[in-house]
Amino acid sequence: MRWIHQELPIGCTCWPLEQLVGMCPPESEFAAAPDCPALAEQLARLAIEGDEPACAELLERILRSGIGMVEVYQDILGGTMRHVGEWYHLGAIDVAGEHAASSIVERLMYRASQIFGHGIPTNRTALLGGGPETWHVIGLRMLADVLRNQGWRVIFLGPNMPVPAFLKAVETRKPDLVLLSCHAVRSLDGTLEMIRALGSYRRTLPSGKTFLIGVGGGFVRNHPEYFRDAGADFQSEDLRSFATRTLPEIDRILGEGGHWVQDTFTRPRPSASPAF
């Protein structure tokens, strides 16, 4: 595949989220705009069979179509994982198929992240991870890639982090933003414990040295009150809302040295893909 180098637009420190694949040459194999739902289902069927070469080839075609990062991550890769999750819960595929698909999607995300690249550093740090018994963190990885693309320094701790170890990382790395995920009831207690511990630590910090706490995931969408009451600052419905609404608000708050005042803990409409 050939890629064309382009200079950043004047006044921009990173590529706008919806225009990033404009760096690709106009070699789209699609007659019209890509049908994201159909592509997500096609990719899911290939992924549960473990056909990584076919998945990679399809991703290359998608990237050549010129659609943006949010569409690739949320509508196609996120849609792929939504299909996989639904088929697994219906008993249509087994654990092996679910794991094969998840592993392939993670590798496809790595490939896509290479294409979309990193923005010019903003001197801001985000730390992301799953608390105790939180094993599904593909959504968090998507957020990590978007933040990195927008110039953030990103520290991704992965799944099932013990609370003391997570807190130690926060103390050491001094992030501006901490993001957690909770998709299932089994991870609820650990995630709430993490949020409370982060809140307690944050209250010991001097003014101007604090950080924001965000949370997302399927369980958060259904029971936002648990996480609001535990002390999280915000929730995000999905990757698109995070990129277009939440992240600009975070930038504003950090730039002004203020506090989160917007109540995002409302019961949102069903999302097309997992938030975190």
mmCIF file of C-alpha atoms in Angstrom:
data_model
loop_
_atom_site.group_PDB
_atom_site.id
_atom_site.type_symbol
_atom_site.label_atom_id
_atom_site.label_comp_id
_atom_site.label_asym_id
_atom_site.label_seq_id
_atom_site.Cartn_x
_atom_site.Cartn_y
_atom_site.Cartn_z
ATOM 1 C CA MET A 1 0.000 0.000 0.000
ATOM 2 C CA ARG A 2 1.225 3.479 -0.872
ATOM 3 C CA TRP A 3 0.781 6.368 1.534
ATOM 4 C CA ILE A 4 1.058 10.027 0.630
ATOM 5 C CA HIS A 5 2.765 12.381 3.063
ATOM 6 C CA GLN A 6 0.844 15.578 3.691
ATOM 7 C CA GLU A 7 1.637 18.550 5.890
ATOM 8 C CA LEU A 8 -0.700 19.319 8.778
ATOM 9 C CA PRO A 9 -3.198 22.123 8.104
ATOM 10 C CA ILE A 10 -2.009 25.540 9.287
ATOM 11 C CA GLY A 11 -2.835 26.037 12.949
ATOM 12 C CA CYS A 12 -3.435 22.327 13.593
ATOM 13 C CA THR A 13 -1.330 20.185 15.909
ATOM 14 C CA CYS A 14 -2.862 16.900 14.758
ATOM 15 C CA TRP A 15 -5.123 15.564 12.044
ATOM 16 C CA PRO A 16 -8.859 16.201 12.607
ATOM 17 C CA LEU A 17 -10.512 12.954 13.619
ATOM 18 C CA GLU A 18 -12.790 12.794 10.593
ATOM 19 C CA GLN A 19 -10.066 13.545 8.028
ATOM 20 C CA LEU A 20 -7.143 11.390 9.043
ATOM 21 C CA VAL A 21 -7.411 8.794 6.327
ATOM 22 C CA GLY A 22 -7.242 11.622 3.821
ATOM 23 C CA MET A 23 -3.535 10.788 3.871
ATOM 24 C CA CYS A 24 -4.441 7.679 1.888
ATOM 25 C CA PRO A 25 -4.372 7.812 -1.926
ATOM 26 C CA PRO A 26 -7.808 7.800 -3.590
ATOM 27 C CA GLU A 27 -7.758 4.093 -4.452
ATOM 28 C CA SER A 28 -11.090 3.123 -2.893
ATOM 29 C CA GLU A 29 -12.512 -0.181 -4.105
ATOM 30 C CA PHE A 30 -15.984 0.808 -2.882
ATOM 31 C CA ALA A 31 -18.361 2.284 -5.452
ATOM 32 C CA ALA A 32 -19.887 4.534 -2.801
ATOM 33 C CA ALA A 33 -19.309 5.329 0.843
ATOM 34 C CA PRO A 34 -18.478 2.110 2.703
ATOM 35 C CA ASP A 35 -21.428 0.300 4.275
ATOM 36 C CA CYS A 36 -20.068 0.201 7.823
ATOM 37 C CA PRO A 37 -22.667 -2.189 9.317
ATOM 38 C CA ALA A 38 -22.198 -4.677 6.479
ATOM 39 C CA LEU A 39 -18.415 -4.432 6.709
ATOM 40 C CA ALA A 40 -18.543 -4.940 10.478
ATOM 41 C CA GLU A 41 -20.569 -8.131 10.046
ATOM 42 C CA GLN A 42 -18.279 -9.381 7.275
ATOM 43 C CA LEU A 43 -15.232 -8.696 9.416
ATOM 44 C CA ALA A 44 -16.830 -10.441 12.397
ATOM 45 C CA ARG A 45 -17.538 -13.594 10.377
ATOM 46 C CA LEU A 46 -13.953 -13.705 9.154
ATOM 47 C CA ALA A 47 -12.562 -12.996 12.620
ATOM 48 C CA ILE A 48 -14.447 -15.775 14.428
ATOM 49 C CA GLU A 49 -12.970 -18.192 11.889
ATOM 50 C CA GLY A 50 -9.510 -16.937 12.790
ATOM 51 C CA ASP A 51 -8.855 -15.746 9.229
ATOM 52 C CA GLU A 52 -6.493 -12.913 10.083
ATOM 53 C CA PRO A 53 -5.078 -12.463 6.541
ATOM 54 C CA ALA A 54 -8.580 -11.942 5.132
ATOM 55 C CA CYS A 55 -9.415 -9.541 7.970
ATOM 56 C CA ALA A 56 -6.228 -7.566 7.341
ATOM 57 C CA GLU A 57 -6.960 -7.364 3.618
ATOM 58 C CA LEU A 58 -10.478 -6.103 4.304
ATOM 59 C CA LEU A 59 -9.140 -3.495 6.726
ATOM 60 C CA GLU A 60 -6.713 -2.231 4.079
ATOM 61 C CA ARG A 61 -9.616 -1.788 1.660
ATOM 62 C CA ILE A 62 -11.566 0.077 4.331
ATOM 63 C CA LEU A 63 -8.657 2.393 5.092
ATOM 64 C CA ARG A 64 -8.217 3.161 1.390
ATOM 65 C CA SER A 65 -11.847 4.280 1.228
ATOM 66 C CA GLY A 66 -10.993 7.523 3.036
ATOM 67 C CA ILE A 67 -13.323 7.237 6.051
ATOM 68 C CA GLY A 68 -12.171 8.683 9.352
ATOM 69 C CA MET A 69 -10.735 7.250 12.520
ATOM 70 C CA VAL A 70 -13.945 7.340 14.540
ATOM 71 C CA GLU A 71 -15.857 5.498 11.811
ATOM 72 C CA VAL A 72 -13.168 2.831 11.508
ATOM 73 C CA TYR A 73 -12.900 2.295 15.245
ATOM 74 C CA GLN A 74 -16.512 2.651 16.393
ATOM 75 C CA ASP A 75 -18.653 1.689 13.427
ATOM 76 C CA ILE A 76 -16.509 -1.062 11.912
ATOM 77 C CA LEU A 77 -14.160 -2.500 14.548
ATOM 78 C CA GLY A 78 -16.555 -1.729 17.401
ATOM 79 C CA GLY A 79 -19.422 -3.082 15.317
ATOM 80 C CA THR A 80 -17.407 -6.229 14.720
ATOM 81 C CA MET A 81 -17.032 -6.797 18.450
ATOM 82 C CA ARG A 82 -20.728 -6.104 18.979
ATOM 83 C CA HIS A 83 -21.601 -8.900 16.543
ATOM 84 C CA VAL A 84 -19.117 -11.231 18.206
ATOM 85 C CA GLY A 85 -20.554 -10.490 21.643
ATOM 86 C CA GLU A 86 -24.127 -11.029 20.477
ATOM 87 C CA TRP A 87 -23.284 -14.317 18.760
ATOM 88 C CA TYR A 88 -21.438 -15.527 21.830
ATOM 89 C CA HIS A 89 -24.328 -14.738 24.172
ATOM 90 C CA LEU A 90 -26.744 -16.476 21.791
ATOM 91 C CA GLY A 91 -24.551 -19.575 21.803
ATOM 92 C CA ALA A 92 -23.858 -19.293 18.078
ATOM 93 C CA ILE A 93 -20.093 -19.250 18.664
ATOM 94 C CA ASP A 94 -17.949 -20.698 21.421
ATOM 95 C CA VAL A 95 -15.220 -19.227 23.601
ATOM 96 C CA ALA A 96 -12.564 -20.084 21.020
ATOM 97 C CA GLY A 97 -14.355 -18.092 18.324
ATOM 98 C CA GLU A 98 -14.858 -15.147 20.658
ATOM 99 C CA HIS A 99 -11.211 -15.121 21.701
ATOM 100 C CA ALA A 100 -9.973 -15.509 18.119
ATOM 101 C CA ALA A 101 -12.078 -12.560 16.990
ATOM 102 C CA SER A 102 -11.009 -10.366 19.904
ATOM 103 C CA SER A 103 -7.338 -11.085 19.260
ATOM 104 C CA ILE A 104 -7.658 -10.288 15.571
ATOM 105 C CA VAL A 105 -9.525 -7.038 16.223
ATOM 106 C CA GLU A 106 -6.777 -5.937 18.616
ATOM 107 C CA ARG A 107 -4.182 -6.550 15.884
ATOM 108 C CA LEU A 108 -6.293 -4.667 13.347
ATOM 109 C CA MET A 109 -6.520 -1.751 15.762
ATOM 110 C CA TYR A 110 -2.744 -1.702 16.018
ATOM 111 C CA ARG A 111 -2.507 -1.563 12.224
ATOM 112 C CA ALA A 112 -5.078 1.227 12.032
ATOM 113 C CA SER A 113 -3.325 3.186 14.781
ATOM 114 C CA GLN A 114 -0.120 3.112 12.731
ATOM 115 C CA ILE A 115 -1.940 4.658 9.787
ATOM 116 C CA PHE A 116 -3.716 7.344 11.791
ATOM 117 C CA GLY A 117 -0.528 8.138 13.701
ATOM 118 C CA HIS A 118 0.263 10.391 16.670
ATOM 119 C CA GLY A 119 -0.483 14.077 17.020
ATOM 120 C CA ILE A 120 1.969 16.761 18.063
ATOM 121 C CA PRO A 121 2.456 16.405 21.855
ATOM 122 C CA THR A 122 0.053 18.449 23.992
ATOM 123 C CA ASN A 123 1.904 17.957 27.307
ATOM 124 C CA ARG A 124 -1.132 16.102 28.670
ATOM 125 C CA THR A 125 -1.152 12.555 30.017
ATOM 126 C CA ALA A 126 -3.951 10.001 30.150
ATOM 127 C CA LEU A 127 -3.826 6.763 32.119
ATOM 128 C CA LEU A 128 -6.263 4.007 31.159
ATOM 129 C CA GLY A 129 -6.955 0.571 32.579
ATOM 130 C CA GLY A 130 -9.478 -1.905 33.850
ATOM 131 C CA GLY A 131 -10.019 -2.417 37.562
ATOM 132 C CA PRO A 132 -10.266 -5.772 39.326
ATOM 133 C CA GLU A 133 -12.234 -8.342 37.279
ATOM 134 C CA THR A 134 -12.468 -6.017 34.280
ATOM 135 C CA TRP A 135 -11.197 -8.138 31.418
ATOM 136 C CA HIS A 136 -12.688 -6.519 28.311
ATOM 137 C CA VAL A 137 -10.651 -3.424 27.479
ATOM 138 C CA ILE A 138 -10.787 -3.180 23.676
ATOM 139 C CA GLY A 139 -12.959 -0.069 24.041
ATOM 140 C CA LEU A 140 -10.377 1.489 26.346
ATOM 141 C CA ARG A 141 -7.684 0.693 23.804
ATOM 142 C CA MET A 142 -9.716 2.544 21.177
ATOM 143 C CA LEU A 143 -9.862 5.596 23.424
ATOM 144 C CA ALA A 144 -6.124 5.317 24.006
ATOM 145 C CA ASP A 145 -5.480 5.391 20.260
ATOM 146 C CA VAL A 146 -7.741 8.417 19.758
ATOM 147 C CA LEU A 147 -6.069 10.301 22.603
ATOM 148 C CA ARG A 148 -2.621 9.468 21.248
ATOM 149 C CA ASN A 149 -3.717 10.641 17.820
ATOM 150 C CA GLN A 150 -4.714 13.947 19.401
ATOM 151 C CA GLY A 151 -1.274 14.432 20.921
ATOM 152 C CA TRP A 152 -1.780 13.001 24.397
ATOM 153 C CA ARG A 153 0.824 10.917 26.169
ATOM 154 C CA VAL A 154 -1.022 7.664 26.844
ATOM 155 C CA ILE A 155 -0.290 5.016 29.475
ATOM 156 C CA PHE A 156 -2.392 1.889 28.947
ATOM 157 C CA LEU A 157 -2.338 -0.528 31.880
ATOM 158 C CA GLY A 158 -4.588 -3.212 30.425
ATOM 159 C CA PRO A 159 -7.191 -5.363 32.199
ATOM 160 C CA ASN A 160 -7.695 -6.535 35.785
ATOM 161 C CA MET A 161 -5.465 -4.011 37.537
ATOM 162 C CA PRO A 162 -5.267 -4.263 41.349
ATOM 163 C CA VAL A 163 -6.315 -1.034 43.036
ATOM 164 C CA PRO A 164 -2.986 -0.442 44.883
ATOM 165 C CA ALA A 165 -0.960 -0.951 41.700
ATOM 166 C CA PHE A 166 -3.244 1.352 39.730
ATOM 167 C CA LEU A 167 -2.988 4.053 42.384
ATOM 168 C CA LYS A 168 0.779 3.723 42.411
ATOM 169 C CA ALA A 169 0.817 4.316 38.661
ATOM 170 C CA VAL A 170 -1.329 7.425 39.118
ATOM 171 C CA GLU A 171 0.997 8.749 41.823
ATOM 172 C CA THR A 172 4.059 8.079 39.667
ATOM 173 C CA ARG A 173 2.811 9.160 36.232
ATOM 174 C CA LYS A 174 0.699 12.132 37.402
ATOM 175 C CA PRO A 175 -1.960 11.943 34.676
ATOM 176 C CA ASP A 176 -4.378 14.698 33.763
ATOM 177 C CA LEU A 177 -7.043 12.130 32.939
ATOM 178 C CA VAL A 178 -7.853 8.632 34.232
ATOM 179 C CA LEU A 179 -10.242 6.410 32.273
ATOM 180 C CA LEU A 180 -11.833 3.193 33.523
ATOM 181 C CA SER A 181 -14.271 0.678 32.073
ATOM 182 C CA CYS A 182 -17.026 -1.504 33.503
ATOM 183 C CA HIS A 183 -18.919 -3.865 31.206
ATOM 184 C CA ALA A 184 -20.332 -6.490 33.570
ATOM 185 C CA VAL A 185 -21.661 -6.866 37.085
ATOM 186 C CA ARG A 186 -18.660 -8.961 38.106
ATOM 187 C CA SER A 187 -16.392 -5.938 37.663
ATOM 188 C CA LEU A 188 -18.725 -3.472 39.396
ATOM 189 C CA ASP A 189 -17.316 -3.736 42.921
ATOM 190 C CA GLY A 190 -13.713 -3.471 41.746
ATOM 191 C CA THR A 191 -14.441 -0.477 39.524
ATOM 192 C CA LEU A 192 -16.314 1.361 42.271
ATOM 193 C CA GLU A 193 -13.493 0.620 44.706
ATOM 194 C CA MET A 194 -11.047 2.037 42.159
ATOM 195 C CA ILE A 195 -13.073 5.219 41.665
ATOM 196 C CA ARG A 196 -13.387 5.800 45.407
ATOM 197 C CA ALA A 197 -9.669 5.209 45.936
ATOM 198 C CA LEU A 198 -8.822 7.617 43.116
ATOM 199 C CA GLY A 199 -11.153 10.209 44.612
ATOM 200 C CA SER A 200 -9.566 9.860 48.051
ATOM 201 C CA TYR A 201 -6.091 10.264 46.599
ATOM 202 C CA ARG A 202 -7.181 13.211 44.468
ATOM 203 C CA ARG A 203 -8.422 15.088 47.535
ATOM 204 C CA THR A 204 -4.888 15.028 48.937
ATOM 205 C CA LEU A 205 -3.443 16.831 45.920
ATOM 206 C CA PRO A 206 -2.833 20.577 45.836
ATOM 207 C CA SER A 207 -4.869 22.794 43.557
ATOM 208 C CA GLY A 208 -3.678 22.579 39.973
ATOM 209 C CA LYS A 209 -2.255 19.071 40.408
ATOM 210 C CA THR A 210 -5.500 17.142 40.176
ATOM 211 C CA PHE A 211 -6.928 14.899 37.446
ATOM 212 C CA LEU A 212 -10.280 13.980 35.930
ATOM 213 C CA ILE A 213 -11.887 10.545 36.319
ATOM 214 C CA GLY A 214 -13.991 9.122 33.486
ATOM 215 C CA VAL A 215 -15.769 5.803 33.130
ATOM 216 C CA GLY A 216 -17.617 3.982 30.376
ATOM 217 C CA GLY A 217 -18.895 0.595 29.303
ATOM 218 C CA GLY A 218 -22.141 -1.298 29.055
ATOM 219 C CA PHE A 219 -22.795 -1.536 32.788
ATOM 220 C CA VAL A 220 -22.164 2.184 33.190
ATOM 221 C CA ARG A 221 -24.774 2.981 30.556
ATOM 222 C CA ASN A 222 -27.365 0.905 32.393
ATOM 223 C CA HIS A 223 -26.497 1.994 35.960
ATOM 224 C CA PRO A 224 -24.782 5.407 35.788
ATOM 225 C CA GLU A 225 -25.822 6.368 39.311
ATOM 226 C CA TYR A 226 -23.380 3.897 40.901
ATOM 227 C CA PHE A 227 -20.390 5.541 39.254
ATOM 228 C CA ARG A 228 -21.560 9.113 39.752
ATOM 229 C CA ASP A 229 -22.104 8.461 43.451
ATOM 230 C CA ALA A 230 -18.670 6.811 43.746
ATOM 231 C CA GLY A 231 -17.032 10.022 42.527
ATOM 232 C CA ALA A 232 -16.407 9.713 38.781
ATOM 233 C CA ASP A 233 -16.511 13.042 36.951
ATOM 234 C CA PHE A 234 -18.111 11.871 33.724
ATOM 235 C CA GLN A 235 -19.253 8.984 31.607
ATOM 236 C CA SER A 236 -19.106 8.751 27.837
ATOM 237 C CA GLU A 237 -21.656 6.914 25.715
ATOM 238 C CA ASP A 238 -19.259 5.748 23.038
ATOM 239 C CA LEU A 239 -16.108 6.640 21.156
ATOM 240 C CA ARG A 240 -17.830 9.176 18.914
ATOM 241 C CA SER A 241 -19.352 11.127 21.790
ATOM 242 C CA PHE A 242 -16.025 11.019 23.610
ATOM 243 C CA ALA A 243 -14.141 12.394 20.597
ATOM 244 C CA THR A 244 -16.665 15.049 19.605
ATOM 245 C CA ARG A 245 -18.127 16.199 22.933
ATOM 246 C CA THR A 246 -16.266 14.910 25.967
ATOM 247 C CA LEU A 247 -12.689 15.446 24.803
ATOM 248 C CA PRO A 248 -13.232 19.107 23.839
ATOM 249 C CA GLU A 249 -14.771 19.669 27.288
ATOM 250 C CA ILE A 250 -11.758 17.985 28.914
ATOM 251 C CA ASP A 251 -9.429 20.235 26.924
ATOM 252 C CA ARG A 252 -11.388 23.285 28.056
ATOM 253 C CA ILE A 253 -11.358 22.263 31.720
ATOM 254 C CA LEU A 254 -7.665 21.449 31.747
ATOM 255 C CA GLY A 255 -6.862 24.654 29.916
ATOM 256 C CA GLU A 256 -8.816 26.770 32.388
ATOM 257 C CA GLY A 257 -7.808 24.814 35.472
ATOM 258 C CA GLY A 258 -11.459 24.351 36.370
ATOM 259 C CA HIS A 259 -13.618 21.451 37.493
ATOM 260 C CA TRP A 260 -16.097 19.190 35.783
ATOM 261 C CA VAL A 261 -19.541 20.714 36.143
ATOM 262 C CA GLN A 262 -21.507 19.118 33.290
ATOM 263 C CA ASP A 263 -23.655 16.182 34.458
ATOM 264 C CA THR A 264 -23.068 13.419 31.912
ATOM 265 C CA PHE A 265 -24.542 10.729 34.122
ATOM 266 C CA THR A 266 -27.842 10.438 32.324
ATOM 267 C CA ARG A 267 -29.285 7.308 30.802
ATOM 268 C CA PRO A 268 -28.153 7.659 27.172
ATOM 269 C CA ARG A 269 -29.686 6.110 24.088
ATOM 270 C CA PRO A 270 -28.376 2.640 23.167
ATOM 271 C CA SER A 271 -24.902 2.825 21.665
ATOM 272 C CA ALA A 272 -23.694 1.150 18.489
ATOM 273 C CA SER A 273 -20.566 -0.061 20.207
ATOM 274 C CA PRO A 274 -19.016 -0.196 23.653
ATOM 275 C CA ALA A 275 -17.883 3.098 25.089
ATOM 276 C CA PHE A 276 -14.703 1.995 26.863
#
